[in-house]
PDB file of C-alpha atoms in Angstrom:
ATOM      1  CA  LYS A 164      -1.298  -6.426 -16.367  1.00 64.00           C
ATOM      2  CA  ALA A 165       0.682  -7.123 -13.214  1.00 75.00           C
ATOM      3  CA  GLY A 166       2.749  -4.279 -11.823  1.00 92.00           C
ATOM      4  CA  VAL A 167       6.303  -4.267 -10.593  1.00 96.00           C
ATOM      5  CA  THR A 168       6.668  -6.983  -7.972  1.00 97.00           C
ATOM      6  CA  GLN A 169       9.265  -6.867  -5.245  1.00 97.00           C
ATOM      7  CA  THR A 170      10.151  -9.590  -2.784  1.00 97.00           C
ATOM      8  CA  PRO A 171      10.455  -9.829   0.107  1.00 97.00           C
ATOM      9  CA  ARG A 172       8.363  -6.922   1.312  1.00 96.00           C
ATOM     10  CA  TYR A 173       9.861  -6.822   4.776  1.00 97.00           C
ATOM     11  CA  LEU A 174      13.028  -8.265   6.208  1.00 97.00           C
ATOM     12  CA  ILE A 175      15.308  -7.859   9.180  1.00 98.00           C
ATOM     13  CA  LYS A 176      19.021  -8.560   8.982  1.00 98.00           C
ATOM     14  CA  THR A 177      21.946  -8.287  11.339  1.00 98.00           C
ATOM     15  CA  ARG A 178      24.963  -6.072  10.788  1.00 98.00           C
ATOM     16  CA  GLY A 179      27.590  -7.819   8.724  1.00 98.00           C
ATOM     17  CA  GLN A 180      25.156 -10.081   6.932  1.00 98.00           C
ATOM     18  CA  GLN A 181      24.238  -9.799   3.294  1.00 98.00           C
ATOM     19  CA  VAL A 182      20.845  -9.479   1.664  1.00 98.00           C
ATOM     20  CA  THR A 183      19.380 -10.111  -1.773  1.00 98.00           C
ATOM     21  CA  LEU A 184      16.258  -8.329  -2.974  1.00 98.00           C
ATOM     22  CA  SER A 185      14.295  -9.381  -6.011  1.00 98.00           C
ATOM     23  CA  CYS A 186      12.312  -7.425  -8.562  1.00 98.00           C
ATOM     24  CA  SER A 187      10.040  -8.655 -11.339  1.00 97.00           C
ATOM     25  CA  PRO A 188       9.318  -5.861 -13.819  1.00 96.00           C
ATOM     26  CA  ILE A 189       6.119  -5.339 -15.731  1.00 95.00           C
ATOM     27  CA  SER A 190       5.842  -7.878 -18.515  1.00 93.00           C
ATOM     28  CA  GLY A 191       7.689  -6.640 -21.591  1.00 91.00           C
ATOM     29  CA  HIS A 192       9.754  -4.064 -19.726  1.00 92.00           C
ATOM     30  CA  ARG A 193      13.492  -4.330 -20.278  1.00 92.00           C
ATOM     31  CA  SER A 194      14.737  -1.579 -18.000  1.00 92.00           C
ATOM     32  CA  VAL A 195      14.953  -2.014 -14.245  1.00 95.00           C
ATOM     33  CA  SER A 196      16.205   0.614 -11.829  1.00 96.00           C
ATOM     34  CA  TRP A 197      16.768   0.515  -8.097  1.00 97.00           C
ATOM     35  CA  TYR A 198      16.418   3.313  -5.571  1.00 97.00           C
ATOM     36  CA  GLN A 199      17.093   3.618  -1.873  1.00 98.00           C
ATOM     37  CA  GLN A 200      14.704   5.699   0.225  1.00 96.00           C
ATOM     38  CA  THR A 201      15.636   6.867   3.716  1.00 95.00           C
ATOM     39  CA  PRO A 202      14.252   9.673   5.899  1.00 91.00           C
ATOM     40  CA  GLY A 203      17.623  11.396   5.929  1.00 88.00           C
ATOM     41  CA  GLN A 204      18.780  11.078   2.315  1.00 91.00           C
ATOM     42  CA  GLY A 205      15.459  10.772   0.529  1.00 93.00           C
ATOM     43  CA  LEU A 206      15.258   8.870  -2.736  1.00 96.00           C
ATOM     44  CA  GLN A 207      18.627   8.020  -4.210  1.00 96.00           C
ATOM     45  CA  PHE A 208      19.371   6.217  -7.433  1.00 96.00           C
ATOM     46  CA  LEU A 209      21.364   3.004  -7.064  1.00 97.00           C
ATOM     47  CA  PHE A 210      21.665   1.582 -10.568  1.00 94.00           C
ATOM     48  CA  GLU A 211      19.820   0.788 -13.770  1.00 94.00           C
ATOM     49  CA  TYR A 212      19.910  -2.309 -15.916  1.00 94.00           C
ATOM     50  CA  PHE A 213      18.748  -2.604 -19.478  1.00 92.00           C
ATOM     51  CA  SER A 214      18.797  -5.918 -21.319  1.00 90.00           C
ATOM     52  CA  GLU A 215      21.114  -7.426 -18.687  1.00 93.00           C
ATOM     53  CA  THR A 216      23.645  -4.567 -18.912  1.00 93.00           C
ATOM     54  CA  GLN A 217      24.230  -1.989 -16.221  1.00 93.00           C
ATOM     55  CA  ARG A 218      23.572   1.370 -17.871  1.00 90.00           C
ATOM     56  CA  ASN A 219      23.799   3.791 -14.962  1.00 89.00           C
ATOM     57  CA  LYS A 220      25.200   3.673 -11.491  1.00 92.00           C
ATOM     58  CA  GLY A 221      24.661   5.985  -8.521  1.00 93.00           C
ATOM     59  CA  ASN A 222      27.110   6.996  -5.835  1.00 94.00           C
ATOM     60  CA  PHE A 223      26.946   3.992  -3.587  1.00 96.00           C
ATOM     61  CA  PRO A 224      29.811   1.849  -2.274  1.00 96.00           C
ATOM     62  CA  GLY A 225      30.742  -1.399  -3.934  1.00 96.00           C
ATOM     63  CA  ARG A 226      28.815  -3.321  -1.265  1.00 97.00           C
ATOM     64  CA  PHE A 227      25.747  -2.543  -3.341  1.00 98.00           C
ATOM     65  CA  SER A 228      25.502  -4.599  -6.497  1.00 97.00           C
ATOM     66  CA  GLY A 229      22.869  -5.801  -8.870  1.00 97.00           C
ATOM     67  CA  ARG A 230      22.183  -7.887 -11.879  1.00 97.00           C
ATOM     68  CA  GLN A 231      19.505  -8.516 -14.429  1.00 97.00           C
ATOM     69  CA  PHE A 232      18.538 -11.831 -15.918  1.00 97.00           C
ATOM     70  CA  SER A 233      17.504 -12.673 -19.463  1.00 95.00           C
ATOM     71  CA  ASN A 234      13.830 -12.550 -18.452  1.00 94.00           C
ATOM     72  CA  SER A 235      14.404  -8.954 -17.205  1.00 95.00           C
ATOM     73  CA  ARG A 236      13.994  -9.893 -13.556  1.00 97.00           C
ATOM     74  CA  SER A 237      16.549  -8.158 -11.395  1.00 98.00           C
ATOM     75  CA  GLU A 238      18.207  -8.681  -8.066  1.00 98.00           C
ATOM     76  CA  MET A 239      20.184  -6.344  -5.908  1.00 98.00           C
ATOM     77  CA  ASN A 240      22.592  -7.448  -3.242  1.00 98.00           C
ATOM     78  CA  VAL A 241      24.007  -5.616  -0.276  1.00 98.00           C
ATOM     79  CA  SER A 242      26.962  -7.222   1.437  1.00 96.00           C
ATOM     80  CA  THR A 243      28.390  -6.532   4.893  1.00 97.00           C
ATOM     81  CA  LEU A 244      25.256  -4.741   6.014  1.00 98.00           C
ATOM     82  CA  GLU A 245      25.528  -1.596   8.095  1.00 98.00           C
ATOM     83  CA  LEU A 246      22.887   0.035  10.270  1.00 97.00           C
ATOM     84  CA  GLY A 247      22.689   2.876   7.765  1.00 96.00           C
ATOM     85  CA  ASP A 248      21.518   0.476   5.069  1.00 97.00           C
ATOM     86  CA  SER A 249      18.134   0.304   6.763  1.00 98.00           C
ATOM     87  CA  ALA A 250      15.804   1.709   4.122  1.00 97.00           C
ATOM     88  CA  LEU A 251      13.009   1.148   1.691  1.00 97.00           C
ATOM     89  CA  TYR A 252      14.453  -0.235  -1.536  1.00 98.00           C
ATOM     90  CA  LEU A 253      12.341   0.556  -4.547  1.00 97.00           C
ATOM     91  CA  CYS A 254      12.504  -1.117  -7.902  1.00 97.00           C
ATOM     92  CA  ALA A 255      11.215   0.576 -11.032  1.00 95.00           C
ATOM     93  CA  SER A 256      10.677  -0.710 -14.528  1.00 94.00           C
ATOM     94  CA  SER A 257      10.256   0.830 -17.923  1.00 90.00           C
ATOM     95  CA  SER A 258       9.753  -0.490 -21.406  1.00 85.00           C
ATOM     96  CA  SER A 259      12.838   1.236 -22.771  1.00 74.00           C
ATOM     97  CA  ASP A 260      15.413   3.847 -21.889  1.00 64.00           C
ATOM     98  CA  SER A 261      14.042   6.457 -24.263  1.00 67.00           C
ATOM     99  CA  ARG A 262      13.731  10.024 -23.128  1.00 65.00           C
ATOM    100  CA  GLY A 263      10.848  10.567 -20.763  1.00 68.00           C
ATOM    101  CA  ASN A 264       9.708   7.004 -20.768  1.00 77.00           C
ATOM    102  CA  THR A 265       7.136   6.266 -18.081  1.00 85.00           C
ATOM    103  CA  ILE A 266       8.775   4.614 -15.107  1.00 90.00           C
ATOM    104  CA  TYR A 267       6.665   2.407 -12.864  1.00 92.00           C
ATOM    105  CA  PHE A 268       7.597   1.664  -9.267  1.00 94.00           C
ATOM    106  CA  GLY A 269       6.998  -1.351  -7.104  1.00 95.00           C
ATOM    107  CA  GLU A 270       5.871  -1.172  -3.491  1.00 94.00           C
ATOM    108  CA  GLY A 271       9.372  -1.696  -2.216  1.00 96.00           C
ATOM    109  CA  SER A 272      11.283  -3.931   0.153  1.00 97.00           C
ATOM    110  CA  TRP A 273      11.655  -2.661   3.699  1.00 97.00           C
ATOM    111  CA  LEU A 274      15.066  -3.607   5.048  1.00 98.00           C
ATOM    112  CA  THR A 275      15.877  -3.184   8.723  1.00 98.00           C
ATOM    113  CA  VAL A 276      19.443  -3.800   9.854  1.00 98.00           C
ATOM    114  CA  VAL A 277      19.906  -4.429  13.574  1.00 97.00           C
TER     115      VAL A 277
ATOM    116  CA  ALA B 196      24.602  17.355 -12.721  1.00 82.00           C
ATOM    117  CA  GLN B 197      20.939  18.020 -12.201  1.00 87.00           C
ATOM    118  CA  SER B 198      19.129  18.771  -8.957  1.00 93.00           C
ATOM    119  CA  VAL B 199      15.585  19.221  -7.722  1.00 96.00           C
ATOM    120  CA  THR B 200      14.397  21.470  -4.928  1.00 97.00           C
ATOM    121  CA  GLN B 201      11.024  21.104  -3.298  1.00 97.00           C
ATOM    122  CA  LEU B 202      10.687  24.237  -1.276  1.00 90.00           C
ATOM    123  CA  ASP B 203       8.063  23.057   1.191  1.00 95.00           C
ATOM    124  CA  SER B 204       8.551  19.979   3.327  1.00 95.00           C
ATOM    125  CA  GLN B 205       4.971  20.113   4.602  1.00 97.00           C
ATOM    126  CA  VAL B 206       1.844  21.749   3.259  1.00 97.00           C
ATOM    127  CA  PRO B 207      -1.329  21.710   5.365  1.00 97.00           C
ATOM    128  CA  VAL B 208      -4.548  22.574   3.579  1.00 97.00           C
ATOM    129  CA  PHE B 209      -8.248  22.296   4.263  1.00 97.00           C
ATOM    130  CA  GLU B 210     -10.406  19.961   2.237  1.00 97.00           C
ATOM    131  CA  GLU B 211     -11.831  21.489  -0.961  1.00 97.00           C
ATOM    132  CA  ALA B 212      -9.203  24.251  -0.909  1.00 98.00           C
ATOM    133  CA  PRO B 213      -6.722  24.661  -3.774  1.00 98.00           C
ATOM    134  CA  VAL B 214      -3.107  23.633  -3.320  1.00 98.00           C
ATOM    135  CA  GLU B 215       0.203  24.242  -5.048  1.00 98.00           C
ATOM    136  CA  LEU B 216       3.312  22.165  -4.376  1.00 98.00           C
ATOM    137  CA  ARG B 217       6.460  23.846  -5.581  1.00 98.00           C
ATOM    138  CA  CYS B 218       9.326  22.284  -7.467  1.00 97.00           C
ATOM    139  CA  ASN B 219      12.403  23.912  -8.968  1.00 97.00           C
ATOM    140  CA  TYR B 220      15.092  22.131 -10.910  1.00 95.00           C
ATOM    141  CA  SER B 221      18.593  22.795 -12.096  1.00 94.00           C
ATOM    142  CA  SER B 222      20.193  21.235 -15.133  1.00 89.00           C
ATOM    143  CA  SER B 223      22.609  22.223 -17.866  1.00 85.00           C
ATOM    144  CA  VAL B 224      20.888  19.979 -20.400  1.00 86.00           C
ATOM    145  CA  SER B 225      17.374  19.329 -21.584  1.00 84.00           C
ATOM    146  CA  VAL B 226      15.190  17.746 -18.936  1.00 86.00           C
ATOM    147  CA  TYR B 227      11.948  15.928 -18.560  1.00 90.00           C
ATOM    148  CA  LEU B 228       9.988  16.124 -15.339  1.00 93.00           C
ATOM    149  CA  PHE B 229       7.732  13.948 -13.240  1.00 94.00           C
ATOM    150  CA  TRP B 230       5.527  14.186 -10.211  1.00 97.00           C
ATOM    151  CA  TYR B 231       5.001  11.056  -8.154  1.00 97.00           C
ATOM    152  CA  VAL B 232       2.805  10.440  -5.106  1.00 97.00           C
ATOM    153  CA  GLN B 233       3.598   8.050  -2.280  1.00 96.00           C
ATOM    154  CA  TYR B 234       0.939   6.875   0.121  1.00 94.00           C
ATOM    155  CA  PRO B 235       2.024   5.405   3.485  1.00 89.00           C
ATOM    156  CA  ASN B 236       3.847   2.100   3.171  1.00 84.00           C
ATOM    157  CA  GLN B 237       3.527   2.067  -0.592  1.00 88.00           C
ATOM    158  CA  GLY B 238       5.702   2.670  -3.608  1.00 91.00           C
ATOM    159  CA  LEU B 239       5.565   5.648  -5.946  1.00 94.00           C
ATOM    160  CA  GLN B 240       2.656   6.288  -8.269  1.00 94.00           C
ATOM    161  CA  LEU B 241       3.073   8.524 -11.306  1.00 94.00           C
ATOM    162  CA  LEU B 242       0.812  11.576 -11.291  1.00 96.00           C
ATOM    163  CA  LEU B 243       2.024  13.245 -14.469  1.00 95.00           C
ATOM    164  CA  LYS B 244       5.053  13.924 -16.622  1.00 92.00           C
ATOM    165  CA  TYR B 245       6.363  16.628 -18.906  1.00 92.00           C
ATOM    166  CA  LEU B 246       8.451  15.812 -21.952  1.00 86.00           C
ATOM    167  CA  SER B 247       7.955  18.690 -24.353  1.00 83.00           C
ATOM    168  CA  GLY B 248       5.234  20.688 -26.031  1.00 84.00           C
ATOM    169  CA  SER B 249       2.398  22.217 -24.042  1.00 86.00           C
ATOM    170  CA  THR B 250       3.678  23.544 -20.759  1.00 90.00           C
ATOM    171  CA  LEU B 251       0.483  22.663 -18.904  1.00 95.00           C
ATOM    172  CA  VAL B 252       0.323  18.985 -18.135  1.00 95.00           C
ATOM    173  CA  LYS B 253      -2.721  17.241 -16.761  1.00 96.00           C
ATOM    174  CA  GLY B 254      -2.424  14.125 -14.669  1.00 95.00           C
ATOM    175  CA  ILE B 255      -4.477  11.712 -12.665  1.00 94.00           C
ATOM    176  CA  ASN B 256      -6.727  12.535  -9.728  1.00 94.00           C
ATOM    177  CA  GLY B 257      -7.314  16.097 -10.929  1.00 96.00           C
ATOM    178  CA  PHE B 258      -3.694  17.216 -10.618  1.00 97.00           C
ATOM    179  CA  GLU B 259      -1.934  19.395 -13.143  1.00 97.00           C
ATOM    180  CA  ALA B 260       1.494  20.972 -13.399  1.00 98.00           C
ATOM    181  CA  GLU B 261       2.981  23.801 -15.374  1.00 96.00           C
ATOM    182  CA  PHE B 262       6.485  23.738 -16.803  1.00 94.00           C
ATOM    183  CA  ASN B 263       8.200  27.113 -16.730  1.00 94.00           C
ATOM    184  CA  LYS B 264      11.568  27.018 -18.432  1.00 91.00           C
ATOM    185  CA  SER B 265      12.590  30.566 -17.586  1.00 92.00           C
ATOM    186  CA  GLN B 266      11.948  29.999 -13.900  1.00 93.00           C
ATOM    187  CA  THR B 267      13.091  26.364 -14.027  1.00 94.00           C
ATOM    188  CA  SER B 268       9.963  25.345 -12.184  1.00 96.00           C
ATOM    189  CA  PHE B 269       7.398  22.582 -12.403  1.00 97.00           C
ATOM    190  CA  HIS B 270       4.787  23.328  -9.772  1.00 97.00           C
ATOM    191  CA  LEU B 271       1.970  20.895  -9.055  1.00 98.00           C
ATOM    192  CA  ARG B 272      -1.551  22.176  -8.525  1.00 98.00           C
ATOM    193  CA  LYS B 273      -4.994  20.923  -7.693  1.00 98.00           C
ATOM    194  CA  PRO B 274      -8.021  23.237  -7.562  1.00 97.00           C
ATOM    195  CA  SER B 275      -9.839  21.334  -4.810  1.00 97.00           C
ATOM    196  CA  VAL B 276      -8.176  18.734  -2.601  1.00 97.00           C
ATOM    197  CA  HIS B 277      -9.733  15.774  -0.869  1.00 97.00           C
ATOM    198  CA  ILE B 278      -8.795  13.965   2.324  1.00 96.00           C
ATOM    199  CA  SER B 279      -7.569  11.072   0.195  1.00 96.00           C
ATOM    200  CA  ASP B 280      -4.902  13.342  -1.331  1.00 97.00           C
ATOM    201  CA  THR B 281      -2.999  13.242   1.952  1.00 97.00           C
ATOM    202  CA  ALA B 282       0.344  11.740   0.953  1.00 97.00           C
ATOM    203  CA  GLU B 283       3.929  12.617   0.122  1.00 97.00           C
ATOM    204  CA  TYR B 284       4.617  14.114  -3.274  1.00 98.00           C
ATOM    205  CA  PHE B 285       7.908  13.907  -5.106  1.00 98.00           C
ATOM    206  CA  CYS B 286       9.154  15.922  -8.031  1.00 97.00           C
ATOM    207  CA  ALA B 287      11.769  14.211 -10.195  1.00 96.00           C
ATOM    208  CA  VAL B 288      13.919  15.124 -13.181  1.00 93.00           C
ATOM    209  CA  GLY B 289      15.510  13.024 -15.860  1.00 89.00           C
ATOM    210  CA  ILE B 290      17.846  14.109 -18.607  1.00 83.00           C
ATOM    211  CA  THR B 291      18.168  13.187 -22.239  1.00 76.00           C
ATOM    212  CA  GLY B 292      20.710  10.412 -22.536  1.00 75.00           C
ATOM    213  CA  GLY B 293      20.421   9.623 -18.864  1.00 76.00           C
ATOM    214  CA  GLY B 294      18.417   6.493 -19.394  1.00 78.00           C
ATOM    215  CA  ASN B 295      15.825   5.973 -16.711  1.00 83.00           C
ATOM    216  CA  LYS B 296      17.859   7.550 -13.937  1.00 89.00           C
ATOM    217  CA  LEU B 297      15.749  10.059 -12.041  1.00 92.00           C
ATOM    218  CA  THR B 298      16.874  12.662  -9.555  1.00 94.00           C
ATOM    219  CA  PHE B 299      14.249  13.267  -6.896  1.00 96.00           C
ATOM    220  CA  GLY B 300      13.437  16.183  -4.671  1.00 97.00           C
ATOM    221  CA  THR B 301      13.138  15.694  -0.939  1.00 96.00           C
ATOM    222  CA  GLY B 302       9.373  15.454  -1.068  1.00 97.00           C
ATOM    223  CA  THR B 303       6.431  17.504   0.185  1.00 97.00           C
ATOM    224  CA  GLN B 304       4.048  16.055   2.724  1.00 97.00           C
ATOM    225  CA  LEU B 305       0.546  17.208   1.845  1.00 97.00           C
ATOM    226  CA  LYS B 306      -1.844  17.021   4.780  1.00 97.00           C
ATOM    227  CA  VAL B 307      -5.489  17.639   3.998  1.00 97.00           C
ATOM    228  CA  GLU B 308      -7.614  18.542   6.990  1.00 96.00           C
ATOM    229  CA  LEU B 309     -11.367  18.713   7.468  1.00 92.00           C
TER     230      LEU B 309
END
């Protein structure tokens, strides 16, 4: 069974540009979450989608957005990139949103903003 | 709101020695707890999780953790570490009704030395 797949793995963008990251969850999983990991702030929750609906949202500015498609694949978009957006973006999937459900993480997309 | 504190940012230990990585949490509602491991340039891998029931939880790679409600702790232990255990370890908490949103600690870098 394939794991959580994130593309691209590495990318470099310039300040002011926008970026779209993609996540394919484990087959059959309907929940997809996104996290930002930086040395200074650690792992921070961005948002969660379940069956194409945003269920939870973290404390990030509106420049960060996401969506989920009918096949459960998800994308997140960051507009007007800032240097501080340089981070590892992790996608996680789960079969449901039940209490304590096992959450599986992808290997992440490394974003560098220059 | 819930929070997680990992008291040690780095833990050096010799190979074959026991290790304990500490995690304390704070929450006003019922929680479930996870430990994840992150190897360099990789995503997060689940070591173990606690939902309810027995307070001693066994995970992969010989790790175990004990949930202590009175001390609001969920410390991770391994009786004998190996060089390959060198990695960063994250404690995370989720809450009932919180979907798959996890709040992570700042991580503990475990360095196993010969």
